[in-house]
Short mmCIF file of C-alpha atoms in Angstrom, two decimals:
data_model
loop_
_atom_site.label_atom_id
_atom_site.label_comp_id
_atom_site.label_asym_id
_atom_site.label_seq_id
_atom_site.Cartn_x
_atom_site.Cartn_y
_atom_site.Cartn_z
CA MET A 1250 55.88 139.63 74.98
CA THR A 1251 58.39 142.29 74.07
CA SER A 1252 59.46 143.80 70.82
CA ASP A 1253 62.71 141.83 71.18
CA VAL A 1254 60.75 138.60 71.17
CA LEU A 1255 58.81 139.80 68.15
CA ARG A 1256 62.10 140.09 66.28
CA GLY A 1257 62.97 136.50 67.12
CA THR A 1258 62.41 133.33 65.19
CA ASP A 1259 58.92 132.81 63.86
CA LEU A 1260 57.04 130.18 65.79
CA PHE A 1261 53.97 128.41 64.50
CA LEU A 1262 50.96 128.96 66.70
CA ASP A 1263 48.28 126.33 66.93
CA VAL A 1264 44.86 127.93 66.82
CA LEU A 1265 42.05 126.06 68.50
CA ASP A 1266 39.07 128.13 67.54
CA PHE A 1267 39.50 127.49 63.85
CA ASP A 1268 35.79 127.47 63.06
CA GLN A 1269 34.98 130.96 64.28
CA ARG A 1270 32.94 132.28 61.38
CA ARG A 1271 30.76 135.29 62.03
CA SER A 1272 27.73 134.52 59.90
CA GLY A 1273 26.13 137.65 58.55
CA LEU A 1274 29.07 139.97 59.17
CA ALA A 1275 30.54 141.86 56.26
CA GLY A 1276 32.91 139.67 54.28
CA ASN A 1277 32.48 136.77 56.74
CA LEU A 1278 35.64 137.66 58.63
CA VAL A 1279 37.70 136.07 61.37
CA GLN A 1280 39.69 138.03 63.93
CA LEU A 1281 42.68 137.04 66.03
CA ILE A 1282 43.72 139.37 68.85
CA LEU A 1283 47.07 139.24 70.65
CA TYR A 1284 48.19 141.41 73.54
CA LEU A 1285 51.81 142.60 73.30
CA GLU A 1286 53.63 143.79 76.40
CA SER A 1287 55.19 146.64 74.46
CA THR A 1288 54.52 148.45 71.20
CA PRO A 1289 56.77 146.96 68.50
CA GLU A 1290 59.11 149.12 66.47
CA ARG A 1291 57.20 150.25 63.43
CA ASP A 1292 59.85 149.89 60.73
CA ARG A 1293 61.06 146.54 61.98
CA LEU A 1294 57.58 145.07 62.30
CA GLU A 1295 56.51 146.23 58.85
CA GLN A 1296 59.71 144.83 57.35
CA ARG A 1297 59.08 141.53 59.05
CA ILE A 1298 55.56 141.39 57.68
CA ALA A 1299 56.90 142.15 54.20
CA ASP A 1300 59.47 139.35 54.53
CA TRP A 1301 56.80 136.95 55.75
CA THR A 1302 54.53 137.87 52.84
CA ALA A 1303 57.30 137.20 50.33
CA THR A 1304 58.07 133.71 51.66
CA GLU A 1305 54.74 132.39 52.94
CA PRO A 1306 53.02 130.17 50.36
CA ALA A 1307 49.58 131.17 51.63
CA CYS A 1308 50.26 134.74 50.58
CA ARG A 1309 50.63 133.66 46.98
CA ILE A 1310 47.14 132.23 46.96
CA ALA A 1311 44.10 134.31 46.15
CA ILE A 1312 40.58 132.99 46.46
CA SER A 1313 38.29 133.56 43.50
CA ARG A 1314 35.74 136.28 43.84
CA SER A 1315 32.79 133.95 44.31
CA LEU A 1316 31.97 130.94 46.46
CA TRP A 1317 30.63 129.39 43.28
CA LYS A 1318 34.25 129.14 42.12
CA LEU A 1319 35.62 127.95 45.45
CA PRO A 1320 37.99 125.26 44.10
CA ARG A 1321 39.74 127.67 41.79
CA TRP A 1322 42.94 129.37 42.95
CA ARG A 1323 45.25 131.71 41.23
CA PHE A 1324 48.90 132.07 42.11
CA LEU A 1325 50.88 135.28 42.06
CA SER A 1326 54.65 135.45 42.13
CA LYS A 1327 54.94 138.78 43.96
CA PRO A 1328 52.29 139.21 46.66
CA VAL A 1329 51.77 142.68 48.04
CA PRO A 1330 52.34 143.03 51.82
CA PRO A 1331 49.20 144.00 53.72
CA PRO A 1332 49.29 147.51 55.16
CA VAL A 1333 49.76 147.90 58.91
CA ASN A 1334 47.37 150.37 60.52
CA TRP A 1335 48.76 152.09 63.62
CA HIS A 1336 46.32 153.58 66.14
CA ARG A 1337 46.98 155.76 69.20
CA ALA A 1338 44.68 157.37 71.74
CA VAL A 1339 41.65 155.45 70.51
CA ASP A 1340 39.23 153.03 72.09
CA PRO A 1341 40.40 149.52 71.10
CA ALA A 1342 36.84 148.22 71.10
CA SER A 1343 35.77 150.71 68.46
CA ILE A 1344 38.67 149.78 66.18
CA LEU A 1345 38.12 146.04 66.57
CA ASP A 1346 34.38 146.24 66.07
CA GLN A 1347 34.77 148.49 63.04
CA ARG A 1348 37.35 146.19 61.48
CA ILE A 1349 35.37 143.00 61.83
CA ASN A 1350 32.25 144.68 60.44
CA SER A 1351 34.06 146.16 57.42
CA PRO A 1352 34.52 144.21 54.19
CA ILE A 1353 37.94 142.82 53.33
CA SER A 1354 38.11 142.03 49.66
CA ILE A 1355 39.23 138.49 48.88
CA SER A 1356 40.91 139.91 45.79
CA ARG A 1357 43.46 141.60 48.05
CA LEU A 1358 46.74 139.79 48.43
CA PRO A 1359 46.97 138.71 51.10
CA ALA A 1360 43.43 139.31 52.34
CA PHE A 1361 44.46 140.42 55.84
CA ALA A 1362 43.98 143.62 57.80
CA ILE A 1363 46.56 144.37 60.49
CA ASP A 1364 45.93 146.84 63.29
CA ILE A 1365 48.38 147.87 66.01
CA ILE A 1366 46.53 149.67 68.82
CA ALA A 1367 48.77 151.38 71.37
CA LEU A 1368 47.52 151.19 74.97
CA GLU A 1369 48.04 153.57 77.87
CA ASP A 1370 50.01 150.98 79.87
CA GLY A 1371 52.69 150.87 77.17
CA GLY A 1372 51.46 147.64 75.64
CA ALA A 1373 49.65 147.18 72.37
CA ILE A 1374 46.96 145.06 70.77
CA LEU A 1375 47.90 143.27 67.57
CA ALA A 1376 44.64 142.58 65.73
CA LEU A 1377 44.68 140.37 62.66
CA THR A 1378 41.51 140.23 60.59
CA TRP A 1379 41.19 138.06 57.53
CA HIS A 1380 38.72 136.59 55.10
CA HIS A 1381 37.73 133.18 56.40
CA LEU A 1382 38.31 131.44 53.06
CA LEU A 1383 42.07 131.96 53.15
CA THR A 1384 43.96 128.85 54.16
CA ASP A 1385 47.59 128.57 55.17
CA ALA A 1386 49.40 126.21 52.81
CA HIS A 1387 51.61 124.99 55.66
CA GLY A 1388 48.63 123.30 57.31
CA GLY A 1389 47.59 125.90 59.85
CA GLU A 1390 45.11 128.68 59.50
CA PHE A 1391 47.62 130.93 60.55
CA LEU A 1392 49.36 133.44 59.08
CA LEU A 1393 50.51 136.43 61.03
CA ALA A 1394 50.11 134.61 64.30
CA ARG A 1395 53.72 133.67 63.64
CA LEU A 1396 54.61 137.23 64.46
CA ALA A 1397 53.81 136.45 68.08
CA ALA A 1398 56.75 134.24 68.97
CA THR A 1399 56.73 132.57 72.35
CA SER A 1400 57.72 134.34 75.55
CA SER A 1401 58.16 133.38 79.19
CA ALA A 1402 54.52 134.23 79.87
CA PRO A 1403 51.66 132.97 77.68
CA THR A 1404 50.35 135.46 75.19
CA GLY A 1405 47.01 136.73 76.42
CA TYR A 1406 44.26 138.96 75.21
CA LEU A 1407 43.53 142.16 77.07
CA PRO A 1408 39.72 142.50 76.99
CA ALA A 1409 38.78 145.66 75.17
CA ALA A 1410 35.22 145.93 76.46
CA ASP A 1411 33.09 144.54 79.25
CA ASN A 1412 29.70 143.70 77.84
CA SER A 1413 27.70 140.64 76.94
CA SER A 1414 27.67 141.07 73.17
CA LEU A 1415 28.53 138.05 71.07
CA LEU A 1416 31.51 139.80 69.54
CA SER A 1417 33.01 140.65 72.92
CA ARG A 1418 32.45 137.13 74.16
CA LEU A 1419 34.26 135.74 71.16
CA LYS A 1420 37.17 138.08 71.70
CA GLU A 1421 37.43 137.40 75.41
CA ALA A 1422 37.46 133.66 74.75
CA ARG A 1423 40.83 133.72 73.01
CA ARG A 1424 44.33 133.01 74.30
CA PHE A 1425 47.17 131.48 72.38
CA ARG A 1426 50.42 129.52 72.75
CA PRO A 1427 50.23 127.03 74.03
CA VAL A 1428 46.71 126.55 72.77
CA VAL A 1429 44.84 128.03 75.71
CA ARG A 1430 41.70 130.11 75.76
CA GLN A 1431 40.13 132.12 78.51
CA MET A 1432 36.55 131.04 79.04
CA ALA A 1433 33.78 133.54 78.57
CA VAL A 1434 31.29 134.52 81.25
CA GLY A 1435 29.36 131.52 82.54
CA GLY A 1436 32.12 128.97 82.39
CA VAL A 1437 31.86 125.21 82.40
CA THR A 1438 32.02 122.81 85.32
CA SER A 1439 31.58 119.08 85.90
CA PRO A 1440 28.28 117.92 87.39
CA GLY A 1441 28.55 117.55 91.15
CA ARG A 1442 31.61 119.77 91.41
CA GLU A 1443 31.65 123.18 92.96
CA LYS A 1444 31.77 125.73 90.19
CA PRO A 1445 35.19 127.41 90.15
CA LYS A 1446 35.30 131.14 90.48
CA GLY A 1447 36.16 133.07 87.34
CA PRO A 1448 37.93 133.93 85.25
CA PHE A 1449 37.59 130.44 83.77
CA ARG A 1450 40.66 129.26 81.94
CA LEU A 1451 41.87 126.25 80.08
CA ALA A 1452 45.17 124.73 81.05
CA SER A 1453 47.16 122.84 78.45
CA THR A 1454 50.22 120.75 77.83
CA PHE A 1455 52.06 120.59 74.53
CA ARG A 1456 53.94 117.72 72.91
CA VAL A 1457 55.97 117.58 69.70
CA ILE A 1458 56.49 114.18 68.11
CA GLU A 1459 59.86 114.27 66.39
CA PRO A 1460 60.17 113.48 62.65
CA GLU A 1461 61.46 109.92 63.22
CA ALA A 1462 58.55 109.03 65.49
CA THR A 1463 56.15 110.87 63.21
CA ALA A 1464 57.33 108.68 60.33
CA VAL A 1465 56.58 105.58 62.42
CA LEU A 1466 53.11 106.93 63.13
CA SER A 1467 52.57 107.68 59.44
CA LYS A 1468 53.55 104.14 58.45
CA ARG A 1469 51.22 102.73 61.07
CA SER A 1470 48.37 104.99 59.96
CA HIS A 1471 48.57 103.76 56.36
CA ARG A 1472 47.80 100.25 57.59
CA VAL A 1473 44.67 101.61 59.26
CA HIS A 1474 43.43 103.62 56.27
CA PRO A 1475 45.36 105.20 53.37
CA ILE A 1476 43.66 108.59 53.79
CA PHE A 1477 42.12 108.93 57.24
CA GLY A 1478 44.38 106.52 59.13
CA GLU A 1479 46.36 109.11 61.06
CA THR A 1480 43.28 111.02 62.15
CA ALA A 1481 41.64 107.75 63.21
CA LEU A 1482 44.66 106.78 65.30
CA LEU A 1483 44.69 110.20 66.96
CA LEU A 1484 41.01 109.91 67.78
CA ALA A 1485 41.38 106.38 69.11
CA ALA A 1486 44.33 107.26 71.33
CA ALA A 1487 42.71 110.44 72.63
CA LEU A 1488 39.39 108.78 73.41
CA ARG A 1489 41.12 105.95 75.25
CA ARG A 1490 42.80 108.55 77.47
CA VAL A 1491 39.45 110.29 77.99
CA ASN A 1492 37.76 107.03 78.89
CA ILE A 1493 40.38 106.30 81.54
CA LEU A 1494 39.88 109.77 83.01
CA CYS A 1495 36.10 109.28 83.00
CA ARG A 1496 36.45 105.96 84.82
CA GLY A 1497 38.55 107.75 87.41
CA GLN A 1498 35.64 110.11 88.00
CA ASP A 1499 33.07 107.27 88.04
CA ARG A 1500 31.49 108.46 84.80
CA LYS A 1501 29.56 105.82 82.91
CA TYR A 1502 28.83 106.36 79.24
CA GLY A 1503 27.97 104.13 76.34
CA GLY A 1504 30.17 106.04 73.94
CA TYR A 1505 31.32 109.39 72.59
CA LEU A 1506 29.95 111.52 69.79
CA VAL A 1507 32.97 113.03 68.04
CA PRO A 1508 32.74 115.80 65.42
CA VAL A 1509 35.47 115.42 62.81
CA PRO A 1510 35.79 118.48 60.54
CA VAL A 1511 36.78 117.95 56.92
CA SER A 1512 39.07 120.66 55.60
CA ARG A 1513 40.93 121.54 52.42
CA ARG A 1514 44.60 120.70 52.25
CA LEU A 1515 47.47 120.46 49.83
CA PRO A 1516 47.22 117.65 47.28
CA GLY A 1517 49.55 114.79 48.09
CA SER A 1518 49.61 115.41 51.83
CA ARG A 1519 47.83 112.82 53.95
CA SER A 1520 48.31 114.49 57.31
CA PRO A 1521 45.49 116.04 59.32
CA VAL A 1522 45.58 119.78 58.92
CA LEU A 1523 44.02 122.80 60.51
CA GLY A 1524 42.12 124.67 57.86
CA ASN A 1525 38.69 126.00 57.07
CA PRO A 1526 36.27 123.19 57.92
CA VAL A 1527 33.96 122.39 55.03
CA SER A 1528 31.83 119.82 56.86
CA PHE A 1529 31.46 118.17 60.24
CA PHE A 1530 30.86 114.44 60.44
CA PHE A 1531 29.66 113.20 63.80
CA ILE A 1532 30.97 109.73 64.60
CA TYR A 1533 29.56 107.75 67.51
CA ILE A 1534 32.32 105.63 69.05
CA LYS A 1535 31.32 102.89 71.47
CA ILE A 1536 33.11 102.42 74.76
CA SER A 1537 33.57 98.71 74.05
CA ARG A 1538 35.63 99.58 70.99
CA ILE A 1539 37.70 102.15 72.82
CA GLU A 1540 38.68 99.65 75.51
CA GLU A 1541 39.93 97.05 73.06
CA SER A 1542 43.59 96.18 73.53
CA ASP A 1543 44.37 96.68 69.84
CA MET A 1544 44.20 100.43 69.21
CA ASP A 1545 44.60 99.87 65.47
CA ALA A 1546 41.30 97.97 65.45
CA VAL A 1547 39.58 100.90 67.14
CA ALA A 1548 41.16 103.28 64.62
CA ARG A 1549 40.00 101.12 61.69
CA ASP A 1550 36.48 101.22 63.08
CA ILE A 1551 36.66 105.02 63.31
CA ALA A 1552 38.03 105.35 59.77
CA ARG A 1553 35.32 103.03 58.45
CA SER A 1554 32.61 105.09 60.14
CA PHE A 1555 34.10 108.28 58.76
CA VAL A 1556 34.22 107.01 55.19
CA GLU A 1557 30.65 105.74 55.40
CA GLN A 1558 29.44 109.15 56.51
CA VAL A 1559 31.40 110.87 53.77
CA ARG A 1560 29.80 108.62 51.19
CA ASN A 1561 26.26 108.74 52.52
CA ASP A 1562 25.63 111.98 54.38
CA LEU A 1563 27.78 114.65 52.79
CA PRO A 1564 25.02 117.10 51.75
CA LEU A 1565 23.58 116.97 55.27
CA ALA A 1566 26.88 117.42 57.08
CA VAL A 1567 27.80 120.96 56.06
CA ASP A 1568 27.86 122.95 59.27
CA ALA A 1569 25.27 125.71 59.22
CA SER A 1570 27.61 128.11 61.02
CA LEU A 1571 29.81 128.28 57.93
CA SER A 1572 26.94 129.75 55.90
CA LEU A 1573 28.00 127.74 52.87
CA GLY A 1574 24.87 125.68 52.33
CA SER A 1575 22.90 128.44 50.61
CA HIS A 1576 25.80 129.38 48.33
CA LEU A 1577 27.26 126.10 47.13
CA PRO A 1578 25.61 124.37 44.16
CA LYS A 1579 25.05 120.63 44.10
CA PRO A 1580 27.99 120.07 41.72
CA PHE A 1581 30.28 121.33 44.47
CA TYR A 1582 29.12 118.56 46.80
CA ARG A 1583 30.00 116.03 44.13
CA TRP A 1584 33.39 117.72 43.69
CA LEU A 1585 33.98 117.60 47.44
CA LEU A 1586 33.01 113.95 47.66
CA ARG A 1587 35.27 113.03 44.75
CA ARG A 1588 38.25 114.92 46.20
CA THR A 1589 37.71 113.37 49.61
CA MET A 1590 37.71 109.85 48.25
CA GLN A 1591 40.78 110.57 46.11
CA GLY A 1592 42.78 111.69 49.12
CA GLU A 1593 42.89 115.38 48.26
CA LEU A 1594 41.12 116.27 51.49
CA ALA A 1595 41.95 115.29 55.04
CA SER A 1596 40.31 115.76 58.38
CA CYS A 1597 41.27 118.06 61.18
CA PHE A 1598 41.31 116.43 64.59
CA PHE A 1599 39.43 117.70 67.59
CA ALA A 1600 37.83 115.29 70.04
CA ASN A 1601 34.53 116.25 71.62
CA THR A 1602 34.43 114.24 74.83
CA GLY A 1603 31.02 114.68 76.35
CA PRO A 1604 28.08 116.98 77.02
CA VAL A 1605 28.74 120.50 78.20
CA SER A 1606 27.31 121.88 81.43
CA LEU A 1607 26.06 125.32 80.55
CA GLY A 1608 26.55 128.26 82.87
CA GLU A 1609 23.86 130.81 83.58
CA SER A 1610 24.21 134.35 82.31
CA PRO A 1611 21.79 137.27 81.94
CA GLY A 1612 21.50 136.62 78.21
CA GLY A 1613 20.76 132.90 78.52
CA HIS A 1614 22.94 129.83 78.02
CA TYR A 1615 26.35 130.10 76.34
CA ASP A 1616 29.19 127.77 75.66
CA PHE A 1617 32.63 129.06 76.55
CA LEU A 1618 33.11 130.43 73.05
CA GLY A 1619 30.36 132.86 73.89
CA VAL A 1620 27.91 131.29 71.45
CA PRO A 1621 24.30 130.72 72.57
CA VAL A 1622 23.60 127.00 72.66
CA THR A 1623 20.53 124.86 73.15
CA ALA A 1624 22.07 121.43 72.48
CA CYS A 1625 24.97 119.56 74.04
CA PHE A 1626 26.88 118.99 70.82
CA HIS A 1627 26.58 122.45 69.35
CA ARG A 1628 30.06 122.64 67.81
CA PRO A 1629 33.55 121.24 68.45
CA MET A 1630 34.54 122.30 71.94
CA ILE A 1631 36.24 121.07 75.06
CA CYS A 1632 33.42 119.48 77.01
CA GLN A 1633 32.46 117.86 80.30
CA PRO A 1634 33.22 115.42 81.74
CA PRO A 1635 36.08 115.36 82.36
CA GLY A 1636 36.63 118.60 80.46
CA VAL A 1637 39.43 117.50 78.15
CA GLY A 1638 40.08 118.32 74.52
CA PHE A 1639 42.75 117.26 72.04
CA PHE A 1640 44.17 119.10 69.08
CA ALA A 1641 46.76 117.97 66.54
CA CYS A 1642 48.42 119.38 63.45
CA ARG A 1643 51.56 118.88 61.40
CA TYR A 1644 54.27 121.48 61.04
CA SER A 1645 57.88 121.18 59.82
CA GLY A 1646 57.70 117.41 59.61
CA CYS A 1647 56.60 117.01 63.24
CA LEU A 1648 53.22 116.20 64.70
CA HIS A 1649 52.20 118.79 67.29
CA LEU A 1650 49.76 117.67 69.98
CA THR A 1651 47.97 119.86 72.49
CA ILE A 1652 45.89 118.49 75.35
CA CYS A 1653 43.63 121.03 77.07
CA TRP A 1654 41.50 120.81 80.18
CA ILE A 1655 39.57 123.11 82.46
CA ASP A 1656 42.03 124.59 84.91
CA GLY A 1657 41.22 123.31 88.39
CA ALA A 1658 38.95 120.49 87.24
CA LEU A 1659 41.87 118.08 86.79
CA GLU A 1660 45.36 118.04 88.28
CA ARG A 1661 48.20 119.01 85.97
CA GLY A 1662 50.22 115.95 86.99
CA ILE A 1663 47.41 113.65 85.87
CA MET A 1664 47.15 115.41 82.53
CA GLU A 1665 50.92 115.43 81.96
CA THR A 1666 50.89 111.66 82.50
CA ALA A 1667 47.93 111.32 80.15
CA ALA A 1668 49.79 113.32 77.50
CA ASN A 1669 52.87 111.09 77.80
CA ASP A 1670 50.73 107.95 77.61
CA LEU A 1671 48.97 109.35 74.55
CA VAL A 1672 52.27 109.93 72.74
CA ASN A 1673 53.55 106.46 73.70
CA GLU A 1674 50.40 104.83 72.34
CA LEU A 1675 50.81 106.66 69.06
CA VAL A 1676 54.49 106.04 68.36
CA ASN A 1677 55.03 102.55 69.83
CA ASP A 1678 54.15 100.44 66.81
CA ASN A 1679 54.85 96.79 67.57
CA LYS A 1680 54.07 95.53 64.08
#
């Protein structure tokens, strides 16, 4: 990526690892790291950030000072651009570690910290650190990632340190646009397959469903369920593709356990959005339902299961990694339940398609996000077999779909065909 590309049109970046919350760190921060091929021009970059701040709805939103007042927002007409911190002749690891362990006040507008770290090879690291409660009003948690417009080569992260700490593992696990992440040490491989040699990477293919086809999908989804219909259709279509791939690898399962995160979104919007997950509901979907010829029936079954869990298990479904359970009072659960049933919340879509095969490392077992795990379904992730994950979000009236798989575990041609079949199943409404 060059500074010329940085001056180009902003491009929305899908961010897979949306639930990366560092429990116990100061301010509960999230960090996105992008490697730029050249150091951007200072004045132009700062002006672009100022322009973005003035037009981005998320920048006009400030979270209240306490989690006890989570639903309350206050809107400001003139947000203040976040300062850009320029660093030269410093160790990137020290800057990144210091930033993510330093408080960022949620009263700042916007609550971001931006660091440009010049490297000896002429490139630079663009580090974006933000308070995890800030949500992008456009339906993506992400903000200044738009500064990293696409280039001929995928944007990658240049590892700043080589050690086994959790923080380093999290950093090394990130790559963006299309939604691709480099796997951390240990990697993941299908049972019976020779473990590929590192570095372990995820390949991906990206599809954009145009507004006309998206409207067809929206109409179809309302027949499935007025609130969760679109998410249910996405899950049904994705899991049917996964089941076909599993049959091709002679995998026999009774069903799939799928975590569906519930996230905040704009009132009046019924589309699945990428935001800060409030809860994870695990839905067990039987193979017999997936293989039914009528995908709408499968989707209705998924939506019904989701609603039942929302009604019955909400207090138990808050993911411990978000560290919200000890802070939120019982009235908030009732507020969340009421908003969910009234259509003011929607679900983000990420299909978990099987148990993960954990790699060995000196520190124990880790998933490819670098998080120690002891159970198969630790958190939403791309799993084995066959090592496929699906991600969807709306942006500019279009539905954006990303299908990821472990590079080398499946052929790209097979996955490109699967992606096309997935889109066809979603938009070809015969009713």
